[in-house]
Short mmCIF file of C-alpha atoms in Angstrom, two decimals:
data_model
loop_
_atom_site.label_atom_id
_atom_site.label_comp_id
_atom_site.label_asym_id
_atom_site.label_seq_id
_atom_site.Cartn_x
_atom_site.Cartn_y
_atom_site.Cartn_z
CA UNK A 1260 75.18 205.40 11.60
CA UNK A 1261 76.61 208.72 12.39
CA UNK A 1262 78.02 207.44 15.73
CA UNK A 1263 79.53 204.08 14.32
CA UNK A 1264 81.27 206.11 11.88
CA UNK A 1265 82.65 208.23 14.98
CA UNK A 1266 83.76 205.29 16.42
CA UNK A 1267 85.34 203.72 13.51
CA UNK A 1268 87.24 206.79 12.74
CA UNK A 1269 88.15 206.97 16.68
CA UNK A 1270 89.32 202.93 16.33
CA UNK A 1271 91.69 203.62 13.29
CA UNK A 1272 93.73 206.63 14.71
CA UNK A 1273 94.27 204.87 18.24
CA UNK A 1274 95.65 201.77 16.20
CA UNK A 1275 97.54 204.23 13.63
CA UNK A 1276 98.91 205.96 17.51
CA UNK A 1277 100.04 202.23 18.45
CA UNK A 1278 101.41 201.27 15.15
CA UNK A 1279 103.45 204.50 15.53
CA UNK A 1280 104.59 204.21 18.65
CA UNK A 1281 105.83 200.65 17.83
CA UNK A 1282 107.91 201.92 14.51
CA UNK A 1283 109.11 204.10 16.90
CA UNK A 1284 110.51 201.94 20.02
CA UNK A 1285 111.64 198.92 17.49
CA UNK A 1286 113.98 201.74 15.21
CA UNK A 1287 115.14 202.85 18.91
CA UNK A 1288 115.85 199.75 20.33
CA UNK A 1289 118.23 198.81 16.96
CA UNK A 1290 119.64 202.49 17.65
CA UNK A 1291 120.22 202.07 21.63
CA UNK A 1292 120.33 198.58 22.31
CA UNK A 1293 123.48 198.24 25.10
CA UNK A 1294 124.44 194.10 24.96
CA UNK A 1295 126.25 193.16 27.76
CA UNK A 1296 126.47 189.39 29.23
CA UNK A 1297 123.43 187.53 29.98
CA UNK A 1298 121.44 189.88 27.70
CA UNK A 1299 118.70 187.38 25.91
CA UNK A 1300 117.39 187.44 22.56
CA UNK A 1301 115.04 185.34 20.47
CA UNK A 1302 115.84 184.15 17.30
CA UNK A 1303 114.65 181.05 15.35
CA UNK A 1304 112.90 178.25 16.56
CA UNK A 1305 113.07 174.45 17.14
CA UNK A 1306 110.58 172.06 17.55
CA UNK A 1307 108.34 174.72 16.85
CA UNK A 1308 109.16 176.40 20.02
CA UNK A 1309 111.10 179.74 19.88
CA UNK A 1310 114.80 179.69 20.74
CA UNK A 1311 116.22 181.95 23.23
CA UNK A 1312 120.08 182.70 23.53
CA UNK A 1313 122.34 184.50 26.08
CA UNK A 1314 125.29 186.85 24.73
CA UNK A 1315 128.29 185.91 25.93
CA UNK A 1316 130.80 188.90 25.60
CA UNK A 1317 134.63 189.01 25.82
CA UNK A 1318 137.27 189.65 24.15
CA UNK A 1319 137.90 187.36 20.97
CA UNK A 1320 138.14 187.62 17.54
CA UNK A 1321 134.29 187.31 16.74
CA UNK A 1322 132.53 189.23 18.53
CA UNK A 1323 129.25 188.39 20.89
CA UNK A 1324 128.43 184.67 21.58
CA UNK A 1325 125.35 183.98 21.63
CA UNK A 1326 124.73 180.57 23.23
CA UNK A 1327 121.42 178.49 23.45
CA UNK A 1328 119.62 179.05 26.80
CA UNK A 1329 118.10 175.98 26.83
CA UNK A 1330 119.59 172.04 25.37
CA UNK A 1331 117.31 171.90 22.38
CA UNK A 1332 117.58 168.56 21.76
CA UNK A 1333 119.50 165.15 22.47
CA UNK A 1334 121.32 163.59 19.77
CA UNK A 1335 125.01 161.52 19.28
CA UNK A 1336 128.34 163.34 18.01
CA UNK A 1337 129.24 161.04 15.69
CA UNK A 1338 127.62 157.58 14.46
CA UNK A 1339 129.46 154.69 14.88
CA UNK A 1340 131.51 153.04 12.86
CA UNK A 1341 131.65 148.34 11.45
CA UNK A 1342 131.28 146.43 13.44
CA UNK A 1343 129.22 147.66 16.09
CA UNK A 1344 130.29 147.03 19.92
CA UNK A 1345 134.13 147.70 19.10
CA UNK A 1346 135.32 150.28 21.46
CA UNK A 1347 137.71 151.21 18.58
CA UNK A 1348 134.57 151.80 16.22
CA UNK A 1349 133.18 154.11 18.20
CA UNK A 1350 132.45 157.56 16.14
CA UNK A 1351 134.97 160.05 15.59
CA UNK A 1352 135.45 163.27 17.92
CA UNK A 1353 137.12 165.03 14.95
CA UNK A 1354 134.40 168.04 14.59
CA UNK A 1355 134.81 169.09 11.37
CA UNK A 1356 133.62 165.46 10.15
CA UNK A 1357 131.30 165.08 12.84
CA UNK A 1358 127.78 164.62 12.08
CA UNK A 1359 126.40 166.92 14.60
CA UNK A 1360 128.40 169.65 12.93
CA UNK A 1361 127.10 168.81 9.64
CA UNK A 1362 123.67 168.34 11.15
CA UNK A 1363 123.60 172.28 13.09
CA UNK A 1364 124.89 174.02 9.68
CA UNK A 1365 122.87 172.49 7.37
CA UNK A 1366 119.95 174.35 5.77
CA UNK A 1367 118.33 171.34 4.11
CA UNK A 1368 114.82 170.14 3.86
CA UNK A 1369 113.63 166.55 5.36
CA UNK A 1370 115.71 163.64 4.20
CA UNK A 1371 118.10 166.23 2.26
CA UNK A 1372 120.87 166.51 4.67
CA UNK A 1373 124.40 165.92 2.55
CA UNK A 1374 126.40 163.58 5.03
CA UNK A 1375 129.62 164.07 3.24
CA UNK A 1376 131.91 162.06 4.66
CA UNK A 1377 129.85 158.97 4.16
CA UNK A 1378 128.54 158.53 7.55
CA UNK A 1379 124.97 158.52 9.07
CA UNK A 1380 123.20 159.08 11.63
CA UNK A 1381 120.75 156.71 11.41
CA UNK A 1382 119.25 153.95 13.47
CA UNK A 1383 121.97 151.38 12.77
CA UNK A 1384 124.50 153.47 13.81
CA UNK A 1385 122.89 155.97 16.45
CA UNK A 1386 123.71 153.91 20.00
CA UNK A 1387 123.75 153.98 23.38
CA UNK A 1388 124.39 152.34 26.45
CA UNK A 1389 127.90 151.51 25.12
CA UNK A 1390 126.67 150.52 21.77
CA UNK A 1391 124.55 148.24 23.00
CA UNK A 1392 120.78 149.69 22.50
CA UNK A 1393 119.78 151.68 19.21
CA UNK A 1394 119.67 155.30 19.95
CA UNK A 1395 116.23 157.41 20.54
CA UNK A 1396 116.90 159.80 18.09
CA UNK A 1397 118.19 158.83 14.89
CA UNK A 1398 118.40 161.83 12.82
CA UNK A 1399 119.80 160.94 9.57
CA UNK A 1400 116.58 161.63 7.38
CA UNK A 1401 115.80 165.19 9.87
CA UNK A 1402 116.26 168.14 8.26
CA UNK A 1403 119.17 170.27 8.78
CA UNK A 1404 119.19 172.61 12.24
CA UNK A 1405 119.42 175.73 10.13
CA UNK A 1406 116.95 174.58 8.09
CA UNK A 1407 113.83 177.00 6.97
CA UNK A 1408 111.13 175.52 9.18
CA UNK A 1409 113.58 176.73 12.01
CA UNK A 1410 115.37 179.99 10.54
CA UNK A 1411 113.85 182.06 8.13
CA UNK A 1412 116.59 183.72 5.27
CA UNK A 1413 115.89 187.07 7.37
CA UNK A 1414 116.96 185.33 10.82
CA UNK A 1415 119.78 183.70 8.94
CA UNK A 1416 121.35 186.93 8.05
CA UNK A 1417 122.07 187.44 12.26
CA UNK A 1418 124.10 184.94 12.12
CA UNK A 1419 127.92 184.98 11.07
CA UNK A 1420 129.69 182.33 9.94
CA UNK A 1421 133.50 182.73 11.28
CA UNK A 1422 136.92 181.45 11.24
CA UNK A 1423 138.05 180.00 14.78
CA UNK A 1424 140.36 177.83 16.21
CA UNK A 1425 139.74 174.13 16.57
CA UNK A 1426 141.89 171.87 19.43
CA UNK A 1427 143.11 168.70 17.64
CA UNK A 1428 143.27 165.25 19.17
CA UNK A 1429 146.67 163.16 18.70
CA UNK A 1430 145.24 161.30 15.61
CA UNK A 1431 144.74 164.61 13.84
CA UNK A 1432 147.76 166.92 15.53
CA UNK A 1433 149.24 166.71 12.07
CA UNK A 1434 146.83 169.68 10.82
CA UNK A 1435 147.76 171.75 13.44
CA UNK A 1436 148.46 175.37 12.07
CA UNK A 1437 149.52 177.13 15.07
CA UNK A 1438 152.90 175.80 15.71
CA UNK A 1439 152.51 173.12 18.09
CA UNK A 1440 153.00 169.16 17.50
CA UNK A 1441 151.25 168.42 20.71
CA UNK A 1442 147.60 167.61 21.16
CA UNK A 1443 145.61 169.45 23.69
CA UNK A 1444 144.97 166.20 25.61
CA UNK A 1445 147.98 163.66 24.45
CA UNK A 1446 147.82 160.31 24.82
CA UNK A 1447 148.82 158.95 28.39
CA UNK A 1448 152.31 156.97 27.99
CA UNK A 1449 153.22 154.35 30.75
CA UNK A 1450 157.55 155.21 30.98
CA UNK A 1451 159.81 151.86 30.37
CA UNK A 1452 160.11 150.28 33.58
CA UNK A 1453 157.30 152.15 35.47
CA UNK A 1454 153.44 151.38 36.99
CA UNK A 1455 151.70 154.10 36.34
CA UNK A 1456 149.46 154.16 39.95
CA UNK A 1457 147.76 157.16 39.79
CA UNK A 1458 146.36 159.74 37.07
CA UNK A 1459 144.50 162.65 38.99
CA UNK A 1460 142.47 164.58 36.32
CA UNK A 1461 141.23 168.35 37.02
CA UNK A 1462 137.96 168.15 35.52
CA UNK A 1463 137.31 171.46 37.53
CA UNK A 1464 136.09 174.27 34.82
CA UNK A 1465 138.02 177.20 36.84
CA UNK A 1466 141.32 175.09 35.42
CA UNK A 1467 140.18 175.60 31.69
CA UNK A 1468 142.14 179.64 31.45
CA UNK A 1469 145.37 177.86 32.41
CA UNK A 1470 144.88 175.06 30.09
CA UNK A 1471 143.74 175.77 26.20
CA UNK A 1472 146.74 175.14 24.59
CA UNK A 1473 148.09 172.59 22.42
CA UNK A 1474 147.60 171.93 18.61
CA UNK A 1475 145.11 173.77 16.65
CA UNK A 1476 143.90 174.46 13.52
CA UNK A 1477 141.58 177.10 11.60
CA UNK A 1478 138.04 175.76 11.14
CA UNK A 1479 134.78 177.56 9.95
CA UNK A 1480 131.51 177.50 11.29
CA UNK A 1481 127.80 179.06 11.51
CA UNK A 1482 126.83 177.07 14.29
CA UNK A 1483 128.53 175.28 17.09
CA UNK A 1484 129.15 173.90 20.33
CA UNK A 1485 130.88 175.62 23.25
CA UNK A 1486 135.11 174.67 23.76
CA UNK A 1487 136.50 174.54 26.53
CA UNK A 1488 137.74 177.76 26.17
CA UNK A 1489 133.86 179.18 25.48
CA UNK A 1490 133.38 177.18 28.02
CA UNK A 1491 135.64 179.05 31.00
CA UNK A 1492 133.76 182.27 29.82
CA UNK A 1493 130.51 180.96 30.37
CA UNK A 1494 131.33 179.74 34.05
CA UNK A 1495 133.42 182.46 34.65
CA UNK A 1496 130.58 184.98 33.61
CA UNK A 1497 127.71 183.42 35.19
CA UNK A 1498 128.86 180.81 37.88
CA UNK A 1499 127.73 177.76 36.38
CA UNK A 1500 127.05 176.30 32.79
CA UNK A 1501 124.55 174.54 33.78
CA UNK A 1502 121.53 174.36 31.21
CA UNK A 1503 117.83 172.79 31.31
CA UNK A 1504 116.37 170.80 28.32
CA UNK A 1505 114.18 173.04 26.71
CA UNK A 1506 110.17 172.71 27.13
CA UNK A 1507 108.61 169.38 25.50
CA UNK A 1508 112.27 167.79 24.89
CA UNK A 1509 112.10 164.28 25.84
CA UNK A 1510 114.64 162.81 28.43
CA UNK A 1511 116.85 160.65 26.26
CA UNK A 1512 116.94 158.13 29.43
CA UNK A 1513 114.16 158.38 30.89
CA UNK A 1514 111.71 158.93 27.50
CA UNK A 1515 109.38 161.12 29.72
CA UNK A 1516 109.08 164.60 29.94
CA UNK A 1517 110.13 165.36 33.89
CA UNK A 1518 111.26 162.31 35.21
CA UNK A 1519 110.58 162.32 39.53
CA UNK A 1520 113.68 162.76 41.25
CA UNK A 1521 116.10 163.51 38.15
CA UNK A 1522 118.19 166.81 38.00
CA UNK A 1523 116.38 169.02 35.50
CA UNK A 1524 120.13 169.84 34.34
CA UNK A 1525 121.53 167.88 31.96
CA UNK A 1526 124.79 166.99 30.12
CA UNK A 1527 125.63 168.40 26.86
CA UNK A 1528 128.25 168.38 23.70
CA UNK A 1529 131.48 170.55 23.24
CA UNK A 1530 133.76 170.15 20.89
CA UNK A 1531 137.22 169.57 22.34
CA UNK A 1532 138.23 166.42 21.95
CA UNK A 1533 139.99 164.08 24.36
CA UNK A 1534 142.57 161.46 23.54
CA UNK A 1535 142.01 159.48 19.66
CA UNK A 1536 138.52 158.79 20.70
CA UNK A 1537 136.85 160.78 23.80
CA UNK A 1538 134.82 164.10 23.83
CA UNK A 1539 134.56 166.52 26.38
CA UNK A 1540 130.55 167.77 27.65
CA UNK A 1541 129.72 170.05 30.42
CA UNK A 1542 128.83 167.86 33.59
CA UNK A 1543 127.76 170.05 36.46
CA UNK A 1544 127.19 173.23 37.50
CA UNK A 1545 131.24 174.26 37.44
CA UNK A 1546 133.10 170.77 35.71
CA UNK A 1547 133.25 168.56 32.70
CA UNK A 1548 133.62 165.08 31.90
CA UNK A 1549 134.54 162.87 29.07
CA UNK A 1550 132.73 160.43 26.97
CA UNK A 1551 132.75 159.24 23.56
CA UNK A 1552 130.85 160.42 20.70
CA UNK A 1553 128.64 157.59 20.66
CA UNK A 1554 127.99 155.75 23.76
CA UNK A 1555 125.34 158.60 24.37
CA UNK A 1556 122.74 160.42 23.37
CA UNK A 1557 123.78 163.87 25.05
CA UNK A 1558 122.33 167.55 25.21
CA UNK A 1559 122.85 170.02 22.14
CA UNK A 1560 123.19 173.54 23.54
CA UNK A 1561 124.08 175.36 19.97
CA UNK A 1562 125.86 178.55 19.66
CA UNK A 1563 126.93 181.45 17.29
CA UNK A 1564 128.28 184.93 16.79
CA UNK A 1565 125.80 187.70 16.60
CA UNK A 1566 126.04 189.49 13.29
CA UNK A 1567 125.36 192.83 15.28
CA UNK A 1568 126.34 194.80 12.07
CA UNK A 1569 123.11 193.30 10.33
CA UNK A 1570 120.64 192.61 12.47
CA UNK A 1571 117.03 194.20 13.73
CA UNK A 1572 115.33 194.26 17.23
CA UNK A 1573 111.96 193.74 16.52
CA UNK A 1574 110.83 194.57 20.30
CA UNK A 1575 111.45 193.38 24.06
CA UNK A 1576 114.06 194.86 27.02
CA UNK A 1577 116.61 192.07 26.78
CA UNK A 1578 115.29 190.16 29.81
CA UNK A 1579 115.13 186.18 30.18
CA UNK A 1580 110.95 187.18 30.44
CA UNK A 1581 111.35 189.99 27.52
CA UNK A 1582 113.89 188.90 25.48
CA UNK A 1583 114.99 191.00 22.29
CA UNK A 1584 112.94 189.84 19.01
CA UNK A 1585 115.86 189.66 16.66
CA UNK A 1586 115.54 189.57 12.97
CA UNK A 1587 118.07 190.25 10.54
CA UNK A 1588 118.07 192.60 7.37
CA UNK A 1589 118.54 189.59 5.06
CA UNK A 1590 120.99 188.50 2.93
CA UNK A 1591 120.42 189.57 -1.06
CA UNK A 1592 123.93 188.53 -2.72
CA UNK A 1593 127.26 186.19 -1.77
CA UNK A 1594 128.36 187.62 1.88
CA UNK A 1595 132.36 187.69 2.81
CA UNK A 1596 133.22 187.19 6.19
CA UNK A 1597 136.77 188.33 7.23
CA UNK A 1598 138.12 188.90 10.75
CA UNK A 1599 134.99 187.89 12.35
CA UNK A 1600 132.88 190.93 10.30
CA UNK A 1601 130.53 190.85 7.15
CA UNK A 1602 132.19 192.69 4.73
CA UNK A 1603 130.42 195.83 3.57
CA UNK A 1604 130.35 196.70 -0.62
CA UNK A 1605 128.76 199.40 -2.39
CA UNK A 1606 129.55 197.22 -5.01
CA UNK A 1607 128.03 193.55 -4.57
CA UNK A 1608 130.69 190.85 -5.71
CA UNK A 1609 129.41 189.44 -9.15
CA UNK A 1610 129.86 185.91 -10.83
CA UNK A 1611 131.79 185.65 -14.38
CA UNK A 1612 132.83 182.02 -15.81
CA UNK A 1613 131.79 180.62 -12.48
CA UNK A 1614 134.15 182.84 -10.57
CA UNK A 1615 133.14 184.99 -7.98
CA UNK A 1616 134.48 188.28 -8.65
CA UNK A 1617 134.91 190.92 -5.82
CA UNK A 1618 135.59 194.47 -4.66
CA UNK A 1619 139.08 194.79 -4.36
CA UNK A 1620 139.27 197.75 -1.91
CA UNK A 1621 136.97 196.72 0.72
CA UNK A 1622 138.30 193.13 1.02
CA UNK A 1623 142.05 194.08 1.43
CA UNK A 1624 141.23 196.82 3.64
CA UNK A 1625 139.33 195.10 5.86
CA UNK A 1626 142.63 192.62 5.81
CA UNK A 1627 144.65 195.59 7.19
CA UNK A 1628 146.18 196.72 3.64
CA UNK A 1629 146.67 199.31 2.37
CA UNK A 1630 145.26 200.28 -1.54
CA UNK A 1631 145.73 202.56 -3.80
CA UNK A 1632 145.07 202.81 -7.27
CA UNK A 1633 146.52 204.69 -10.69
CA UNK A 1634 143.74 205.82 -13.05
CA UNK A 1635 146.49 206.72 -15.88
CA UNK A 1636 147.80 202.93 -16.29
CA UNK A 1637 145.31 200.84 -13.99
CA UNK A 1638 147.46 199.72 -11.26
CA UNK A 1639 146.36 198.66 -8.16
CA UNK A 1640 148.61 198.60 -5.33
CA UNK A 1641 148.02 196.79 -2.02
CA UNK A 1642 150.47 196.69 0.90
CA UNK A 1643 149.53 195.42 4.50
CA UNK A 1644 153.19 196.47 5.92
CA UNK A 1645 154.53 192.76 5.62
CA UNK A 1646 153.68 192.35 1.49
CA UNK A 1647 153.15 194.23 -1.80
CA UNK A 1648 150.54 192.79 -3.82
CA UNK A 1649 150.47 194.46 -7.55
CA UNK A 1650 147.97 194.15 -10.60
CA UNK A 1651 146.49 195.77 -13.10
CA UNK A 1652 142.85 196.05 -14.85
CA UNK A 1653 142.69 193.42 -17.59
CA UNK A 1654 146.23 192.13 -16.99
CA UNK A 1655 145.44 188.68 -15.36
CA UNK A 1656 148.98 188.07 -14.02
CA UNK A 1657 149.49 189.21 -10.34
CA UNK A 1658 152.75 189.82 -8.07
CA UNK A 1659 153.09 189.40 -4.59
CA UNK A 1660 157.10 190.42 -4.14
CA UNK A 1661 157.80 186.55 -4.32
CA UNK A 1662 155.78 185.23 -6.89
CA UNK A 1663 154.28 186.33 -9.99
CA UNK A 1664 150.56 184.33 -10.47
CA UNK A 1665 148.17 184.17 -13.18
CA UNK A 1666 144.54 184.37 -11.98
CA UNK A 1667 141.78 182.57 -13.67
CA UNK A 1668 139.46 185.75 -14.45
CA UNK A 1669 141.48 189.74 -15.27
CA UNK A 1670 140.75 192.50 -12.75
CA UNK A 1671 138.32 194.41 -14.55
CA UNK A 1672 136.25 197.67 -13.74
CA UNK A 1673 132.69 197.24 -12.79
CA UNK A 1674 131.35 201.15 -12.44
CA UNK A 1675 133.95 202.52 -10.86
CA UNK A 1676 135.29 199.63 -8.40
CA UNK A 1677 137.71 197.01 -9.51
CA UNK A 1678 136.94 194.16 -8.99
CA UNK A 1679 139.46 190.49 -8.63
CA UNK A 1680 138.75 186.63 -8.44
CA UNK A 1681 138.58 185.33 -5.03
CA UNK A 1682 141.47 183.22 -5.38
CA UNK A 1683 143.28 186.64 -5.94
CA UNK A 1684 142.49 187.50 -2.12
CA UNK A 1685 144.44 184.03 -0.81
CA UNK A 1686 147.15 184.39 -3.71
CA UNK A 1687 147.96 187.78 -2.62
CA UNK A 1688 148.14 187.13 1.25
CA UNK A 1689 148.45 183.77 2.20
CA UNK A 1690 144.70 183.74 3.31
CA UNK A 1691 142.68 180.85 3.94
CA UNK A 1692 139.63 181.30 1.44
CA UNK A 1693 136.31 178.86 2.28
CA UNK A 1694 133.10 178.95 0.52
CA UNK A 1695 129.92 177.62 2.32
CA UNK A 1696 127.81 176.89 -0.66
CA UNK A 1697 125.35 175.83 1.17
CA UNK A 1698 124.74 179.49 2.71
CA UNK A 1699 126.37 181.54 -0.42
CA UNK A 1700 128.88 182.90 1.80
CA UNK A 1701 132.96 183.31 1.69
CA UNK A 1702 134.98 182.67 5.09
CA UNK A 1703 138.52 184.45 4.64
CA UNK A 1704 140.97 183.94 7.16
CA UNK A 1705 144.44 185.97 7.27
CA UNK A 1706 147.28 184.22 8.66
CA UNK A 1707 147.57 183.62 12.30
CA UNK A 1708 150.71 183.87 14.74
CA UNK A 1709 152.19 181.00 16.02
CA UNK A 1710 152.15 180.14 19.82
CA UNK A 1711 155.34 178.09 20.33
CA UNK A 1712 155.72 178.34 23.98
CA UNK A 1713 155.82 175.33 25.51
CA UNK A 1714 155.12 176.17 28.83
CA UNK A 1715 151.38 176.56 27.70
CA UNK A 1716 151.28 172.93 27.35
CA UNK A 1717 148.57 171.12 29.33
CA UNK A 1718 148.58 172.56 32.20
CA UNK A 1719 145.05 170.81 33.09
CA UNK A 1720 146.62 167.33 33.17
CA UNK A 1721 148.18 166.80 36.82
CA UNK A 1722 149.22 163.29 36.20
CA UNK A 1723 152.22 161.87 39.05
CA UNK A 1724 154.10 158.99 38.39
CA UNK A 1725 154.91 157.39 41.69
CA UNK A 1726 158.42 156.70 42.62
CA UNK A 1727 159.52 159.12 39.79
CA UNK A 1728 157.98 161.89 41.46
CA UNK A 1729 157.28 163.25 37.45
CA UNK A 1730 154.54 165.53 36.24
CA UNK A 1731 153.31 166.02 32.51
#
């Protein structure tokens, strides 16, 4: 007896020594961790398989990409549209109505999925084969990617949702916001009086830093597929953007695991589209090609921003065999986004008369103002260099030096923080304010310059007409 209770006591300190030394290297990893490109982490899982993802990182607006190692699954853009085997009818490449958007950023449950803009994805409308075969994968009653049998509300928080810019096709160049009319892949004219004999496309990925320009618009998003702009930096980073279906995904074509002879890469979604009605995927190891967002069942390699600012490294070294075990420190009230970072309160925005009410201070800060504020009469001042916005505590009328408005709910003190309506943030600066319900979060999105040079224009296309010796 003596010597089992020896060895009992001798079994609980050497796991006590382990459980230590594990504290120990996760709070040191979080403290030390050094991303650089092609540094993996784990996060979520699909298919009940874990997902691992590759940070991408260069210089833009949001931070670290983190893009799916592996294509997760296989699954249309958009559904098609009455009657079926129109080529006119066949799905939209807009993304924000897309169902695959909807589909990645939606956190419901089975059969739960909110397909707003009254299409679906189901077997009547999923095709392929040029509409002439229902689709494999149908996914109208699925739940939603982001759903919690894949991400749990810990995971979640590792995740930003972010404004970015979205290229527009020539059906939608009217919502451009950037100051150009002219779609990032126009329309091909024929001129009056001429054959056109030729187009030469450069589907050649090395082309895409010369060619991401043309009308735009702001856009939110939690998760989504590469651009052609993500796109460049992938190739240019690594060499290739090629990508493997991940383990246990079935070939769409084949309906077998590893079909003999077939490439194990395989095709997969962006989101720039092409013309009214085509879609651009990655094709090879250093090109694209285009397709519409229906005639196919194609990869889904998702992607995201890393919310390094909130998240937790459970364990590993970073490697493809090790990956980081991410985890994030969860998400407890409504979390504001702005210029691609959470926003940090020591006050949490509260909700009076359904109206989210939030820190003054550290949202117009963190939109480069700055804010100051008079304890005698309880004016708050905010100037960002370009604008002075002015209110006061219970005095719901504000004034932004061209307009005077009156907001829905007072400023009002809560401790010792004022705090404003949302819609006072957009009033005062001209900001784009979205809120993704689904997630309880706020996107805000200052204004953005204009690019009005022309010379950016399309520089991909290389399209001669013969005789007239003309380029566009």
């Amino acid at each position: 007896m003596k010597k089992c209770n020896e060895y009992k006591k001798m079994l609980y300190m050497f796991l006590s020594i382990i459980l230590l030394f594990t504290s120990i290297t996760a709070i040191a990893a979080e403290d030390n961790i050094d991303i650089t490109s092609g540094t993996y982490f784990q996060l979520g899982k699909y298919n009940d398989n874990p997902i691992l993802w590759k940070a991408v990182v260069y210089d833009n607006e949001n931070g670290i990409l983190m893009v799916s190692d592996k294509i997760l699954c296989y699954k249309n853009f958009d559904p098609i549209k009455e009657p079926i085997g129109k080529y006119e009818h066949c799905g939209s490449n807009f993304w924000e109505e897309s169902t695959l958007r909807i589909w990645l950023n939606s956190t419901a449950d089975i059969g739960k999925i909110n397909w707003k803009y009254g299409k679906k994805p189901d077997k009547e409308h999923v095709r392929r084969y040029y509409m002439s075969e229902e689709g494999l994968d149908p996914y109208a009653d699925s739940a939603g990617f982001l759903s919690n049998k894949n991400f749990s509300e810990s995971e979640m928080s590792a995740i930003k949702t972010v404004s970015h810019w979205q290229a527009l096709s020539e059906n939608k160049k009217m919502l451009s916001t950037n100051g150009l009319n002219v779609p990032y892949y126009p329309e091909i004219v024929r001129a009056p009086g001429t054959h056109l004999e030729q187009i030469k496309y450069k589907y050649e990925i090395s082309e895409m830093n010369k060619a991401y320009y043309g009308a735009m618009y702001r856009l939110y998003d939690t998760i989504f597929t590469l651009d052609e702009s993500q796109l460049y930096e992938l190739w240019s980073q690594f060499g290739t953007v090629e990508a493997e279906k991940a383990e246990g995904v079935l070939d769409p074509w084949y309906g077998i695991d590893n079909p003999i002879g077939k490439s194990p890469y395989q095709w997969y979604w962006l989101r720039t589209p092409d013309g009214d009605n085509g879609i651009t995927v990655a094709a090879s190891k250093e090109a694209y090609a285009v397709t519409n967002p229906t005639d196919n069942e194609l990869g889904v390699r998702p992607a995201f921003y890393l919310n390094e600012d909130n998240m937790i490294i459970k364990s590993g070294i970073g490697t493809e065999e090790d990956p980081y075990i991410l985890d994030g420190k969860g998400q407890e009230n409504t979390a504001i986004f702005c210029n691609g970072k959470q926003v940090e309160f020591d006050q949490q925005p509260i909700e009076e008369d359904d109206r989210l009410l939030v820190p003054v201070r550290a949202i117009f800060e963190q939109l480069g103002a700055e804010v100051t504020y008079d304890d005698g009469d309880g004016v708050i001042t905010a100037n960002n260099g370009e604008r002075t916005v002015v209110m006061q505590i219970d005095n719901p009328e504000m004034g932004n030096g061209t307009e005077v408005f009156t907001l829905d709910v007072a400023p009002k003190l809560v401790g010792d923080r004022t705090v404003v309506p949302l819609r006072a943030v957009s009033e005062a600066f001209d900001c784009r304010v979205d809120w993704v319900e689904e997630l309880d979060r706020v996107v805000i999105d200052p204004p953005q310059p204009e690019d009005t040079d022309e010379g950016h224009y399309q520089n991909i296309w290389d399209i001669e007409i013969h005789g007239k010796g003309k380029k566009r």
